[in-house]
Short mmCIF file of C-alpha atoms in Angstrom, two decimals:
data_model
loop_
_atom_site.label_atom_id
_atom_site.label_comp_id
_atom_site.label_asym_id
_atom_site.label_seq_id
_atom_site.Cartn_x
_atom_site.Cartn_y
_atom_site.Cartn_z
CA MET A 1 90.82 164.67 35.24
CA THR A 2 90.50 161.03 34.19
CA ALA A 3 91.43 159.27 30.99
CA GLY A 4 89.29 156.16 31.25
CA TRP A 5 92.34 153.93 31.42
CA ASP A 6 91.45 150.73 33.24
CA PHE A 7 94.30 148.27 32.90
CA PRO A 8 94.85 145.86 35.81
CA GLY A 9 98.37 145.56 37.11
CA PRO A 10 100.68 146.42 39.94
CA MET A 11 99.98 150.17 39.91
CA ARG A 12 96.78 151.76 41.18
CA LEU A 13 95.28 154.14 38.62
CA ASP A 14 92.17 155.36 40.45
CA ALA A 15 93.81 157.27 43.31
CA PRO A 16 94.58 160.81 42.03
CA ASP A 17 95.13 162.16 45.55
CA LEU A 18 97.79 159.54 46.27
CA ILE A 19 99.49 160.15 42.91
CA ASP A 20 99.52 163.88 43.66
CA ALA A 21 101.08 163.19 47.06
CA LEU A 22 103.77 160.99 45.49
CA ARG A 23 104.58 163.71 42.96
CA GLU A 24 104.82 166.26 45.79
CA ASP A 25 107.32 164.07 47.68
CA LEU A 26 109.41 163.39 44.55
CA GLU A 27 109.61 167.10 43.79
CA ALA A 28 110.47 167.99 47.38
CA ALA A 29 113.32 165.45 47.38
CA ASP A 30 114.58 166.72 43.98
CA PHE A 31 114.52 163.16 42.66
CA THR A 32 115.97 164.07 39.25
CA PRO A 33 118.80 162.62 37.12
CA ASP A 34 121.07 165.58 37.85
CA ALA A 35 120.51 165.40 41.61
CA VAL A 36 121.07 161.63 41.72
CA GLU A 37 124.26 161.97 39.68
CA GLN A 38 125.53 164.66 42.05
CA LEU A 39 124.61 162.49 45.05
CA ILE A 40 126.54 159.35 44.03
CA GLY A 41 129.06 160.82 41.56
CA ALA A 42 129.22 160.83 37.77
CA SER A 43 131.20 157.58 37.54
CA ALA A 44 128.84 155.56 39.74
CA TYR A 45 125.84 157.10 37.98
CA GLY A 46 127.26 156.08 34.60
CA GLN A 47 127.61 152.49 35.79
CA LEU A 48 123.84 152.30 36.37
CA SER A 49 123.25 151.98 32.62
CA ARG A 50 125.55 148.93 32.69
CA GLU A 51 123.58 147.43 35.60
CA GLN A 52 126.59 147.76 37.90
CA LEU A 53 125.22 148.74 41.31
CA ALA A 54 128.26 148.32 43.60
CA PRO A 55 129.83 151.78 42.92
CA GLY A 56 126.58 153.56 43.73
CA ARG A 57 125.97 151.51 46.85
CA LEU A 58 129.45 152.37 48.12
CA ALA A 59 128.80 156.05 47.43
CA LEU A 60 125.53 155.91 49.37
CA ALA A 61 127.22 154.10 52.27
CA ARG A 62 129.72 156.94 52.59
CA LEU A 63 127.04 159.61 53.09
CA GLU A 64 127.20 161.16 56.55
CA ARG A 65 123.45 161.43 56.95
CA PRO A 66 120.49 160.14 54.92
CA SER A 67 118.13 162.44 53.06
CA ALA A 68 114.88 161.93 51.22
CA LEU A 69 116.87 161.85 47.97
CA SER A 70 119.35 159.25 49.23
CA VAL A 71 116.55 157.03 50.61
CA MET A 72 114.64 157.12 47.29
CA THR A 73 117.83 156.50 45.35
CA ALA A 74 118.88 153.56 47.52
CA TRP A 75 115.38 152.08 47.59
CA TRP A 76 114.53 152.27 43.88
CA LEU A 77 117.72 152.54 41.84
CA PHE A 78 119.66 150.10 44.03
CA ALA A 79 116.77 148.04 45.49
CA GLN A 80 118.14 148.37 49.02
CA PRO A 81 115.52 147.60 51.68
CA GLN A 82 114.73 150.59 53.92
CA THR A 83 113.28 150.89 57.41
CA PRO A 84 109.67 152.04 57.77
CA ALA A 85 110.92 155.12 59.59
CA ALA A 86 113.28 156.10 56.75
CA LEU A 87 110.56 155.66 54.13
CA ALA A 88 108.00 157.57 56.20
CA GLU A 89 110.45 160.47 56.53
CA ALA A 90 111.28 160.42 52.81
CA PHE A 91 107.59 160.36 51.82
CA PRO A 92 105.90 162.74 54.30
CA SER A 93 102.90 163.47 52.03
CA LEU A 94 102.27 159.94 50.78
CA GLY A 95 103.32 157.90 53.80
CA LEU A 96 103.77 154.16 54.07
CA GLU A 97 100.09 153.43 53.56
CA GLY A 98 100.11 155.49 50.39
CA LEU A 99 103.17 153.70 49.07
CA ALA A 100 101.44 150.38 49.69
CA GLU A 101 98.16 151.53 48.13
CA LEU A 102 99.84 152.71 44.93
CA GLY A 103 101.75 149.43 44.57
CA PHE A 104 105.30 150.35 45.54
CA LEU A 105 105.73 148.27 48.69
CA GLU A 106 106.73 144.61 48.52
CA ARG A 107 103.99 142.66 50.27
CA ASP A 108 106.16 139.62 51.02
CA PRO A 109 107.27 139.07 54.65
CA LEU A 110 109.56 141.83 55.82
CA GLU A 111 113.29 141.24 55.91
CA ALA A 112 115.37 141.70 59.02
CA ALA A 113 118.46 143.86 58.96
CA PRO A 114 121.76 142.01 59.49
CA PRO A 115 123.23 142.25 63.01
CA SER A 116 125.20 145.43 63.61
CA SER A 117 127.28 146.46 66.58
CA SER A 118 126.07 150.02 66.15
CA SER A 119 122.42 149.05 66.08
CA GLU A 120 120.26 148.68 69.14
CA SER A 121 118.18 146.03 67.40
CA SER A 122 119.42 143.32 65.07
CA ALA A 123 115.97 142.69 63.72
CA ALA A 124 114.86 146.11 62.50
CA GLU A 125 112.19 145.81 59.85
CA ARG A 126 113.22 146.50 56.27
CA LEU A 127 110.81 147.11 53.42
CA ARG A 128 111.59 146.21 49.82
CA PRO A 129 110.29 148.00 46.71
CA ALA A 130 107.80 146.02 44.63
CA VAL A 131 108.45 147.99 41.43
CA ASP A 132 111.02 150.44 40.11
CA LEU A 133 110.67 154.20 39.81
CA ARG A 134 113.46 156.35 38.46
CA PRO A 135 113.93 159.83 37.05
CA HIS A 136 114.37 160.44 33.34
CA ALA A 137 115.09 163.71 31.54
CA GLY A 138 115.22 165.06 28.02
CA ASP A 139 115.49 168.45 26.37
CA ASP A 140 111.99 168.00 24.97
CA ILE A 141 110.21 166.75 28.10
CA GLY A 142 112.20 168.08 31.04
CA SER A 143 112.48 165.80 34.07
CA ILE A 144 109.88 163.07 34.65
CA TRP A 145 109.59 159.79 36.58
CA ILE A 146 109.03 156.36 35.04
CA ALA A 147 107.74 153.29 36.87
CA SER A 148 108.49 149.78 35.58
CA ASP A 149 109.38 146.35 36.88
CA LEU A 150 112.57 145.79 38.86
CA GLY A 151 115.42 144.39 36.77
CA THR A 152 117.56 141.34 37.37
CA HIS A 153 120.35 143.45 38.85
CA GLN A 154 117.88 144.66 41.48
CA LEU A 155 116.02 141.38 42.04
CA GLY A 156 119.00 139.05 41.97
CA ARG A 157 116.96 136.44 40.09
CA ALA A 158 115.51 135.63 36.67
CA LEU A 159 112.85 137.91 35.25
CA ASP A 160 109.17 137.05 35.21
CA HIS A 161 107.82 136.39 31.72
CA ASP A 162 105.49 139.42 31.85
CA PHE A 163 108.37 141.70 32.90
CA VAL A 164 107.97 145.35 31.82
CA LEU A 165 111.28 146.97 30.93
CA GLY A 166 112.13 150.49 32.01
CA VAL A 167 114.25 152.91 29.99
CA GLY A 168 116.90 150.71 28.37
CA GLN A 169 119.70 151.59 25.97
CA ALA A 170 117.64 150.52 22.95
CA SER A 171 114.83 152.83 24.08
CA LEU A 172 117.26 155.74 24.34
CA THR A 173 118.76 154.91 20.92
CA LEU A 174 115.33 155.11 19.31
CA ALA A 175 114.30 158.25 21.20
CA GLN A 176 117.48 159.99 20.03
CA ALA A 177 116.82 159.00 16.41
CA VAL A 178 113.17 160.01 16.11
CA ILE A 179 112.46 162.98 13.84
CA ARG A 180 110.62 165.48 16.03
CA ARG A 181 108.53 167.34 13.48
CA PRO A 182 105.12 168.56 14.66
CA ALA A 183 102.53 165.88 13.91
CA GLU A 184 98.79 165.66 14.35
CA ARG A 185 98.51 161.89 14.88
CA ALA A 186 101.30 159.61 16.13
CA LEU A 187 101.49 155.94 17.07
CA ASP A 188 103.79 154.26 19.60
CA LEU A 189 103.69 150.59 18.63
CA GLY A 190 104.57 148.34 21.58
CA THR A 191 104.79 151.10 24.17
CA GLY A 192 106.16 149.10 27.14
CA CYS A 193 106.57 151.51 30.05
CA GLY A 194 105.67 154.39 27.71
CA ILE A 195 109.08 155.96 27.10
CA GLN A 196 108.55 156.68 23.37
CA LEU A 197 105.03 157.96 24.05
CA PHE A 198 106.39 160.49 26.55
CA HIS A 199 108.85 161.85 23.97
CA LEU A 200 106.09 162.04 21.33
CA LEU A 201 103.66 164.13 23.38
CA PRO A 202 105.63 167.42 23.21
CA HIS A 203 105.47 167.60 19.39
CA CYS A 204 102.35 165.56 18.54
CA ASP A 205 98.74 166.60 19.06
CA ARG A 206 97.42 163.10 19.74
CA VAL A 207 99.35 159.91 20.42
CA THR A 208 98.02 156.35 20.36
CA ALA A 209 100.06 153.74 22.24
CA THR A 210 99.50 150.00 21.87
CA ASP A 211 100.84 146.92 23.60
CA LEU A 212 99.97 143.25 23.85
CA SER A 213 100.80 143.36 27.58
CA VAL A 214 98.10 144.70 29.88
CA ARG A 215 100.74 144.97 32.60
CA ALA A 216 102.77 147.31 30.36
CA LEU A 217 99.70 149.45 29.67
CA ASN A 218 99.09 149.66 33.43
CA PHE A 219 102.60 151.07 33.94
CA THR A 220 102.19 153.46 31.00
CA ALA A 221 98.90 154.78 32.35
CA PHE A 222 100.39 155.30 35.80
CA ASN A 223 103.39 157.14 34.35
CA LEU A 224 101.12 159.41 32.34
CA LEU A 225 99.08 160.28 35.43
CA LEU A 226 102.21 160.87 37.52
CA ASN A 227 103.68 163.23 34.90
CA ALA A 228 100.41 164.65 33.61
CA GLU A 229 101.31 168.32 34.02
CA THR A 230 104.87 168.10 32.69
CA LEU A 231 103.84 166.11 29.61
CA ARG A 232 100.57 168.01 29.07
CA VAL A 233 98.72 164.73 29.02
CA PHE A 234 95.34 166.52 29.02
CA ASP A 235 94.33 169.30 26.63
CA ASP A 236 92.64 172.54 27.64
CA ALA A 237 89.27 170.82 27.61
CA GLY A 238 90.49 168.11 29.97
CA ARG A 239 90.60 165.40 27.31
CA PRO A 240 93.57 163.01 27.28
CA ARG A 241 95.98 163.50 24.38
CA ALA A 242 97.15 159.89 24.79
CA GLU A 243 95.10 156.85 23.80
CA LEU A 244 96.09 153.42 25.18
CA LEU A 245 94.99 150.28 23.34
CA GLU A 246 95.57 146.59 24.08
CA GLY A 247 96.49 144.31 21.19
CA SER A 248 99.17 142.83 18.98
CA LEU A 249 101.15 145.08 16.62
CA LEU A 250 98.81 146.97 14.23
CA GLU A 251 95.64 145.05 15.10
CA PRO A 252 94.26 147.67 17.56
CA VAL A 253 94.59 150.45 14.95
CA ALA A 254 93.55 148.56 11.81
CA GLY A 255 92.35 150.94 9.09
CA ARG A 256 93.80 154.06 10.74
CA GLU A 257 96.59 156.29 9.42
CA PHE A 258 99.24 158.23 11.33
CA ASP A 259 101.68 161.01 10.50
CA LEU A 260 104.41 159.39 12.61
CA ILE A 261 104.87 155.83 13.85
CA VAL A 262 107.59 154.92 16.35
CA SER A 263 108.35 151.40 17.55
CA ASN A 264 110.91 149.51 19.58
CA PRO A 265 109.25 146.15 18.89
CA PRO A 266 109.99 142.78 20.53
CA PHE A 267 112.39 141.82 17.75
CA VAL A 268 114.68 139.37 19.55
CA ILE A 269 115.15 136.16 17.56
CA THR A 270 114.24 133.10 19.64
CA PRO A 271 113.99 129.47 18.44
CA ARG A 272 110.39 128.56 17.66
CA GLN A 273 109.66 124.84 17.35
CA ALA A 274 112.98 124.27 15.58
CA ALA A 275 113.06 120.98 13.68
CA PRO A 276 116.29 118.99 14.20
CA ALA A 277 118.46 118.20 11.22
CA GLU A 278 118.87 114.49 10.43
CA ASP A 279 122.59 114.50 11.19
CA ALA A 280 122.34 116.80 14.23
CA PRO A 281 119.33 115.94 16.41
CA LEU A 282 118.36 118.33 19.14
CA PRO A 283 118.89 117.19 22.71
CA ALA A 284 115.79 116.32 24.67
CA GLY A 285 114.05 119.31 26.19
CA PRO A 286 111.60 122.12 25.36
CA ALA A 287 111.21 122.91 21.66
CA GLU A 288 111.70 126.63 22.20
CA GLU A 289 113.14 129.10 24.66
CA PRO A 290 110.98 130.83 27.28
CA ARG A 291 109.15 133.82 25.85
CA TYR A 292 109.56 137.21 27.51
CA THR A 293 106.87 139.58 26.27
CA TYR A 294 109.14 142.64 26.45
CA ARG A 295 111.57 141.25 23.85
CA ASP A 296 110.05 138.22 22.02
CA GLY A 297 107.39 138.75 19.37
CA GLY A 298 106.57 135.07 19.05
CA MET A 299 107.52 134.78 15.36
CA ALA A 300 110.29 132.65 13.91
CA GLY A 301 113.54 134.32 12.91
CA ASP A 302 113.24 137.95 11.87
CA ARG A 303 109.65 137.60 10.66
CA LEU A 304 108.32 140.21 13.08
CA VAL A 305 110.64 142.91 11.76
CA GLU A 306 109.88 141.82 8.20
CA SER A 307 106.14 142.08 8.82
CA LEU A 308 106.48 145.59 10.23
CA VAL A 309 108.65 146.83 7.35
CA ARG A 310 106.03 145.50 4.95
CA GLU A 311 102.93 146.66 6.84
CA LEU A 312 103.80 149.95 8.57
CA PRO A 313 103.67 152.09 5.38
CA ALA A 314 99.98 151.17 4.96
CA ALA A 315 99.32 152.71 8.40
CA LEU A 316 101.03 155.97 7.42
CA ALA A 317 99.23 159.03 6.11
CA PRO A 318 100.65 160.42 2.83
CA GLY A 319 104.00 162.00 3.70
CA GLY A 320 104.12 160.09 7.00
CA VAL A 321 107.24 158.51 8.49
CA ALA A 322 107.79 155.36 10.57
CA GLN A 323 110.94 154.76 12.62
CA MET A 324 111.87 151.57 14.44
CA LEU A 325 114.71 149.37 15.64
CA GLY A 326 115.18 145.82 14.46
CA ASN A 327 117.23 142.67 13.90
CA TRP A 328 117.72 140.89 10.58
CA GLU A 329 119.25 137.55 9.74
CA ILE A 330 122.28 137.40 7.42
CA GLY A 331 123.11 134.27 5.44
CA ALA A 332 126.48 132.93 4.40
CA ASP A 333 128.23 134.83 1.63
CA GLU A 334 125.45 137.41 1.28
CA PRO A 335 125.43 141.14 2.04
CA TRP A 336 123.75 142.25 5.25
CA ASP A 337 120.95 143.99 3.36
CA ALA A 338 120.01 141.05 1.13
CA ARG A 339 116.89 140.19 3.15
CA PRO A 340 115.80 143.71 4.22
CA ARG A 341 115.79 144.87 0.59
CA THR A 342 113.14 142.27 -0.23
CA TRP A 343 110.89 143.53 2.56
CA VAL A 344 110.41 147.06 1.21
CA ARG A 345 107.24 147.21 -0.85
CA PRO A 346 106.97 149.29 -4.03
CA GLY A 347 105.83 152.81 -3.30
CA THR A 348 107.76 152.99 -0.01
CA ASP A 349 110.89 155.04 0.63
CA ALA A 350 113.19 153.20 3.04
CA TRP A 351 116.40 154.11 4.85
CA LEU A 352 118.03 151.26 6.79
CA ILE A 353 121.23 151.71 8.76
CA GLN A 354 122.99 148.65 10.15
CA ARG A 355 124.76 149.61 13.38
CA GLU A 356 126.11 146.22 14.47
CA GLU A 357 126.56 142.65 13.24
CA VAL A 358 127.29 139.64 15.47
CA ASP A 359 127.76 135.93 14.82
CA THR A 360 124.92 133.61 15.79
CA LEU A 361 126.74 132.13 18.80
CA SER A 362 127.36 135.56 20.35
CA TYR A 363 123.75 136.52 19.63
CA ALA A 364 122.39 133.38 21.31
CA LEU A 365 124.55 133.79 24.42
CA THR A 366 123.54 137.44 24.76
CA TRP A 367 119.83 136.66 24.94
CA LEU A 368 120.17 133.43 26.91
CA THR A 369 121.80 135.42 29.71
CA ASP A 370 119.72 138.62 29.32
CA ALA A 371 116.99 137.58 31.73
CA SER A 372 119.44 136.10 34.28
CA GLN A 373 117.80 132.72 33.93
CA SER A 374 119.68 130.02 35.83
CA TRP A 375 121.02 127.43 33.43
CA SER A 376 122.63 124.15 34.41
CA PRO A 377 125.47 123.15 32.06
CA ASP A 378 123.22 120.57 30.39
CA GLU A 379 120.36 123.05 30.00
CA LEU A 380 122.64 125.70 28.49
CA ASP A 381 124.04 123.12 26.06
CA GLU A 382 120.51 122.24 25.02
CA ALA A 383 119.48 125.88 24.65
CA LEU A 384 122.52 126.65 22.48
CA ALA A 385 121.82 123.57 20.38
CA ARG A 386 118.26 124.78 19.79
CA TYR A 387 119.58 128.17 18.68
CA GLU A 388 122.18 126.50 16.45
CA ALA A 389 119.58 124.26 14.78
CA ASP A 390 117.15 127.16 14.40
CA PHE A 391 119.66 129.41 12.65
CA ALA A 392 121.03 126.51 10.56
CA SER A 393 117.53 125.66 9.31
CA ARG A 394 117.50 129.06 7.57
CA GLY A 395 121.19 129.23 6.64
CA VAL A 396 121.87 132.12 9.04
CA GLU A 397 125.45 132.92 10.02
CA SER A 398 125.10 136.34 11.67
CA VAL A 399 122.50 138.82 12.87
CA GLY A 400 122.41 142.54 12.17
CA PHE A 401 120.94 145.29 14.33
CA GLY A 402 120.03 148.78 13.29
CA MET A 403 117.57 151.55 12.58
CA VAL A 404 114.75 151.56 10.05
CA LEU A 405 113.06 154.63 8.57
CA LEU A 406 110.07 154.18 6.26
CA ARG A 407 108.25 156.94 4.37
CA ARG A 408 105.00 156.93 2.44
CA PRO A 409 105.38 159.47 -0.39
CA GLU A 410 102.52 161.92 -0.85
CA SER A 411 102.39 160.84 -4.49
CA PRO A 412 104.42 158.62 -6.85
CA GLU A 413 106.16 161.76 -8.10
CA ALA A 414 107.23 162.62 -4.55
CA ALA A 415 109.18 159.38 -4.04
CA TRP A 416 112.91 159.69 -3.44
CA PRO A 417 114.45 160.08 -6.90
CA HIS A 418 117.42 157.82 -6.17
CA GLY A 419 115.48 155.10 -4.36
CA SER A 420 115.85 153.60 -0.91
CA VAL A 421 119.09 153.72 1.07
CA PHE A 422 120.84 150.80 2.78
CA GLU A 423 124.09 151.63 4.57
CA GLU A 424 126.28 150.21 7.31
CA ILE A 425 127.55 152.66 9.94
CA THR A 426 129.21 150.92 12.89
CA HIS A 427 131.28 153.82 14.24
CA PRO A 428 130.00 156.24 16.92
CA ILE A 429 127.55 158.84 15.60
CA GLU A 430 126.36 162.19 16.94
CA GLN A 431 123.58 161.98 19.50
CA PRO A 432 120.81 162.84 19.26
CA VAL A 433 120.93 161.94 15.58
CA GLY A 434 117.25 162.76 15.00
CA PRO A 435 117.87 166.37 13.86
CA HIS A 436 120.40 165.15 11.29
CA LEU A 437 117.97 162.53 9.97
CA ALA A 438 115.28 165.21 9.77
CA ALA A 439 117.56 167.50 7.75
CA ALA A 440 118.54 164.68 5.40
CA LEU A 441 114.87 163.76 4.94
CA SER A 442 114.00 167.38 4.11
CA ARG A 443 116.75 167.52 1.49
CA ARG A 444 115.45 164.35 -0.16
CA GLU A 445 111.91 165.70 -0.14
CA ARG A 446 113.01 169.00 -1.70
CA LEU A 447 114.97 167.13 -4.35
CA ALA A 448 111.96 164.97 -5.19
CA ALA A 449 109.70 168.03 -5.36
CA SER A 450 112.09 169.87 -7.68
CA GLY A 451 112.18 167.06 -10.21
CA ALA A 452 115.79 167.98 -10.99
CA ALA A 453 118.03 165.41 -12.63
CA ALA A 454 121.21 164.45 -10.80
CA SER A 455 123.34 165.76 -13.67
CA SER A 456 121.89 169.23 -13.23
CA LEU A 457 122.59 169.53 -9.51
CA HIS A 458 125.24 171.81 -8.07
CA LEU A 459 126.66 170.06 -5.00
CA GLU A 460 128.34 171.82 -2.09
CA ALA A 461 130.16 170.32 0.86
CA ALA A 462 128.43 170.80 4.20
CA GLU A 463 130.14 173.02 6.76
CA ASP A 464 131.03 170.05 8.98
CA VAL A 465 132.87 168.17 6.20
CA THR A 466 136.67 168.25 6.26
CA GLU A 467 139.27 166.81 3.93
CA GLU A 468 141.98 164.51 5.22
CA ARG A 469 145.10 163.66 3.16
CA HIS A 470 147.59 160.85 3.76
CA GLN A 471 150.89 160.41 1.97
CA ARG A 472 154.11 158.53 2.47
CA PRO A 473 157.11 160.53 3.77
CA GLY A 474 158.75 162.36 0.88
CA ALA A 475 155.92 161.67 -1.55
CA GLU A 476 154.91 164.56 -3.81
CA HIS A 477 151.20 163.77 -3.75
CA PRO A 478 148.88 162.16 -1.20
CA GLY A 479 148.04 158.52 -1.71
CA VAL A 480 144.71 158.68 0.13
CA ILE A 481 142.21 161.55 0.35
CA LEU A 482 139.24 161.23 2.69
CA ALA A 483 136.20 163.43 3.24
CA ARG A 484 134.98 163.24 6.83
CA GLN A 485 131.61 164.34 8.16
CA GLY A 486 132.05 165.82 11.62
CA ALA A 487 128.41 165.73 12.75
CA GLY A 488 125.36 163.55 12.25
CA LEU A 489 126.22 160.09 10.97
CA ARG A 490 129.92 161.06 10.70
CA ARG A 491 130.43 159.23 7.43
CA THR A 492 133.85 158.94 5.77
CA ALA A 493 134.14 158.88 1.97
CA LEU A 494 137.20 157.90 -0.05
CA LEU A 495 137.91 160.61 -2.64
CA SER A 496 141.08 159.13 -4.09
CA SER A 497 141.14 156.09 -6.37
#
């Protein structure tokens, strides 16, 4: 079966026999999240998400004998060069030639192993991985494998500007929040390596995935082919259920409507041609920071998120829902939702949850160090000054991060009766939170359909809500009464006044 995907990049897409052989070797080695965690230990495995590789490397070094699983784990997850013999033994079906043909072998000159008293040769060849491949699992998709570019913790250097991110924490946050109702047509806007697409396929008939990066679409196509059977990428007639389109934001799907839209867009705020203030000129240097396609949308400030909040509802079918992550700028002495409220167009139901707020300095330092770019002290000073001038030009003092849910009502009468919701929830919430959001959405839809006035409603506390009372020693009555939600968003409401 073929899907007609022809996106140039590091991965070969026209070699089904080689992809089948790779899948056979991965299955034989049991290259799954559970097996890797058991191999290196839960603690070392947990540190992988923090890009801390030393605990896992120590665990691998303590193994008495290598296995196909340990070689794959060391090679991909920890980017440790391996001997040709070790790789050949770990990939008996694919072999070294197959690894090279598919795009997994680094084609730079081979490294030599460091001298070792226990080694007969101090110059044994070592092969490096050219890209990353790691297992990923979910209750909805089972266990799959996802190829992407190697990260800074594996490369030991700054990222390339066309870097394709694997499964990051933001990706997992969005995947856990998506409402998994059956849908006929879904859109993954800015698919990257394809992670949201993979989680959409189990409950959507057809999924369209778009990205401005051809390299990202190449990885997505490869991942679909590698996991074709598990994800049911092809229907019974052999037609692909996933459509891949190149282009910016909604341009590739202009005029089309979807039942569900999911997006982890490149929302990072980066200075764009910031004009220096008269009393605080910018130091000499580039007018803007380097653009990384996986995180930077190329628009000033939070304009990209604003544009999506405004435009996504028009791409929804009646009753459709869009969910995304985003940043928004917060000015001095204004509530966090002052700007986002102005983005929601009439006729749209919106639910925005701010999960975090950071000052502009912390925000700038986070993203200046994200790509492991080497900064001299002078260069870092200049970069921070550009950020400072950029935020100051718009009166920004902090940046918020959170989740956005947008709904297109089936009719004006079906709009949420109490309007859009803007709330700040910075404490830990239940994961996955998607089922809770789905239940809350259903309740709002039923309320809108009933046409009942708030004064006529009979309210009942949910089963997970408990009451908490606080009083001073010896006091006859409590001074504070709280209602706590044990599941979902785990809100706390003050009942006393």
